[in-house]
Amino acid sequence: MGSLDGIRVLDLSQQLPGPYATLLLASLGAEVIKVEPPSGDIAREVDHRMFEIVNAGKRSVVLDLKQARSRDLLKQLVRGCDVLVEGFRPGTVARLGADYATVSALRPDIVYCSISGFGVDGPYRDIPGHDLNYLGVSGGATSRAEAQEIGIPCIDLGSGTIAALSIVAALLERERTGLGRYLDVALLDSAVFFSGVKVPPTGGAEPAYMTAAAADGLELSIAVIEDKFWRNICRGLGWSDWLQDEALATHERRRARAQEIQERLRARIAEHPRAQWLAELWEADVPVAPVNAPAQVALDPQVQARGLMDNTDGPSAAVPLAPLPFELRAQQLLPPPALGEHTEHILKQIEVGELPR
């Protein structure tokens, strides 16, 4: 039994933000019905691993919403659902008969969440986009170097989290009022907030916020910002000269010598194996950690202790689980569905009146 047991979600979204939002809901115990076109979620083809991770625990039904028969079936599905999530460009759902006006007329208390790149209004509403586009507009990637360093689709994932949180809040509100809610979640909104929280420095680069390779070729991350951690790393590395240097005593002063600090750090870390540095710098209370290659993540002792990966098929095939508190997770989710795997069963449920409530 999960926190959202008894909640049924109709997911019309593809790729990452919407499916990640509904993965979080499924991980909390909601039943998620994934509606796919005959060609399937595009992620099945362009990023199969991502598809498998964010679509675990869902049921797949194929509907061609360009056809009247499929639109009628969708309306019958809507009557039995508490939440609808869609990720089309603004205006598309109206042509498919799945817009909020149509859906809420069938199910007045439905929580309807639209996830789009730039939002349902404004001059950019019809422009296609991806993470990097939203980061560029938000000021989060102002140079080519910054853009190339962005690996994790942080805006997609962050916006999916915002969508899931908003849906849960709207469901809680519905418990009090009996009313549904329309939610407009734009990826740009998350990008602007995230970029505004951590404004790129203008007084020089972060001097000791970097990765470095140890003598054995393994890397560690160094994230020294606060002055106390600067003193700690100087002690841990045996840098008595810089520990006493007032010109490096504050973060702002160190920024002016960022390149010099980074070069000395890389040279010093290269003198000993990573395990030695981790032990010594952790003992000195310095924020450092191993940099894992993707295949090593499932073997990391902290990852294992937290139960963050599904290792059923062995470490080499391990996949990450939804990042929710263990206490809230529903039972382990089933593998992601094959395209249309549950179409026949769900249509049968509609036919005999089992699905609508």
XYZ file of C-alpha atoms in Angstrom, residues 66-240:
175
model
C -6.314 11.129 -34.455
C -9.151 8.611 -34.863
C -12.655 9.229 -33.504
C -12.935 5.719 -32.015
C -9.776 6.192 -29.953
C -10.914 9.619 -28.759
C -14.179 8.027 -27.558
C -12.215 5.366 -25.689
C -10.041 8.046 -24.120
C -13.132 9.812 -22.824
C -14.268 6.589 -21.186
C -10.851 6.224 -19.584
C -11.018 9.798 -18.308
C -14.184 9.068 -16.339
C -12.309 6.506 -14.265
C -9.190 8.588 -13.587
C -8.251 11.096 -10.909
C -5.327 12.685 -12.746
C -4.439 13.371 -16.382
C -0.913 14.350 -17.396
C -0.108 15.582 -20.905
C 3.080 16.915 -22.431
C 2.027 18.152 -25.857
C 2.750 21.583 -27.256
C 0.003 24.048 -26.286
C -3.081 23.626 -28.463
C -2.392 20.054 -29.530
C -4.629 18.425 -26.910
C -7.627 20.427 -28.121
C -7.264 18.866 -31.565
C -7.076 15.432 -29.954
C -10.164 15.980 -27.804
C -8.143 15.777 -24.600
C -8.019 19.432 -23.508
C -8.993 20.483 -20.002
C -12.406 21.853 -21.009
C -13.372 18.537 -22.599
C -11.863 16.372 -19.872
C -13.236 18.351 -16.919
C -16.731 18.196 -18.415
C -16.453 14.405 -18.194
C -14.726 14.319 -14.811
C -15.221 17.652 -12.965
C -12.926 16.759 -10.075
C -9.985 15.680 -12.230
C -6.502 17.060 -11.590
C -5.227 17.975 -15.045
C -1.526 18.724 -15.472
C -0.097 20.225 -18.667
C 3.695 20.032 -18.922
C 5.220 22.123 -21.689
C 8.507 23.769 -22.509
C 7.670 27.450 -22.245
C 4.131 27.313 -20.818
C 0.664 27.671 -22.284
C 0.978 31.409 -22.937
C 3.580 34.000 -23.902
C 5.495 34.581 -27.151
C 7.553 31.375 -26.818
C 4.611 29.028 -26.172
C 4.780 27.312 -29.575
C 8.564 26.966 -29.769
C 9.976 23.428 -29.357
C 12.768 23.004 -26.844
C 14.951 20.861 -24.636
C 16.872 21.331 -21.383
C 19.621 23.427 -22.910
C 17.128 25.840 -24.507
C 15.436 26.562 -21.175
C 18.773 26.925 -19.404
C 19.888 29.397 -22.054
C 16.805 31.576 -21.651
C 17.071 31.399 -17.858
C 20.699 32.482 -17.719
C 21.814 29.071 -16.501
C 24.042 28.409 -19.527
C 25.565 31.637 -20.748
C 28.565 30.207 -22.577
C 29.476 27.316 -24.808
C 31.624 25.789 -22.060
C 28.792 25.879 -19.540
C 26.418 24.333 -22.046
C 28.801 21.471 -22.785
C 29.269 20.729 -19.074
C 25.560 20.190 -18.472
C 25.075 16.424 -18.627
C 22.098 15.562 -16.445
C 18.759 16.844 -17.866
C 18.200 18.800 -14.669
C 15.327 20.913 -15.997
C 13.402 17.904 -17.328
C 13.802 16.060 -14.026
C 13.247 19.123 -11.862
C 10.080 20.033 -13.736
C 8.809 16.465 -13.482
C 9.294 16.690 -9.734
C 7.453 20.023 -9.613
C 4.613 18.461 -11.618
C 4.333 15.482 -9.259
C 4.410 17.736 -6.192
C 1.746 19.993 -7.702
C -0.475 17.006 -8.529
C -0.224 15.657 -4.988
C -1.037 19.121 -3.602
C -4.063 19.402 -5.914
C -5.267 15.942 -4.843
C -4.968 17.015 -1.208
C -6.918 20.176 -2.002
C -9.583 18.056 -3.708
C -10.036 16.102 -0.490
C -11.098 19.355 1.179
C -13.042 21.020 -1.611
C -14.169 18.222 -3.935
C -12.891 20.307 -6.853
C -10.387 19.457 -9.539
C -7.609 21.713 -10.727
C -5.789 22.693 -13.935
C -1.999 22.851 -13.552
C 0.278 24.624 -16.036
C 3.839 23.362 -15.451
C 6.450 24.942 -17.725
C 10.032 23.753 -17.881
C 11.203 27.354 -18.286
C 9.676 28.214 -14.909
C 11.928 25.668 -13.204
C 14.964 26.797 -15.204
C 14.496 30.441 -14.214
C 14.150 29.543 -10.537
C 17.070 27.101 -10.489
C 19.323 29.540 -12.321
C 18.256 32.399 -10.051
C 19.036 30.439 -6.901
C 22.630 29.925 -7.970
C 23.694 32.877 -10.106
C 26.897 32.192 -12.089
C 29.820 34.003 -10.412
C 30.959 37.274 -11.952
C 34.112 37.731 -9.877
C 35.942 34.717 -11.271
C 35.424 30.956 -11.374
C 34.819 28.756 -8.334
C 38.414 28.116 -7.245
C 38.093 24.720 -5.555
C 34.893 23.308 -7.033
C 36.135 20.733 -9.503
C 37.093 17.137 -10.217
C 40.661 15.859 -10.180
C 42.384 12.592 -11.120
C 44.378 10.725 -8.480
C 47.583 8.739 -9.092
C 45.629 5.603 -10.010
C 43.574 7.452 -12.629
C 40.418 7.464 -10.504
C 38.752 10.830 -9.988
C 37.276 12.582 -6.987
C 35.116 15.665 -6.715
C 36.198 18.610 -4.583
C 33.546 21.104 -3.509
C 35.250 23.612 -1.232
C 33.318 26.880 -0.978
C 33.076 27.851 2.691
C 36.145 29.336 4.335
C 36.207 26.651 7.046
C 36.468 23.948 4.385
C 39.280 25.874 2.713
C 41.215 25.779 5.965
C 40.417 22.075 6.315
C 41.645 21.172 2.831
C 44.823 23.163 3.316
C 45.494 21.139 6.469
C 44.590 17.874 4.737
C 46.896 18.584 1.799
C 49.718 19.927 3.958
C 49.515 23.439 2.536
C 50.659 25.435 5.551
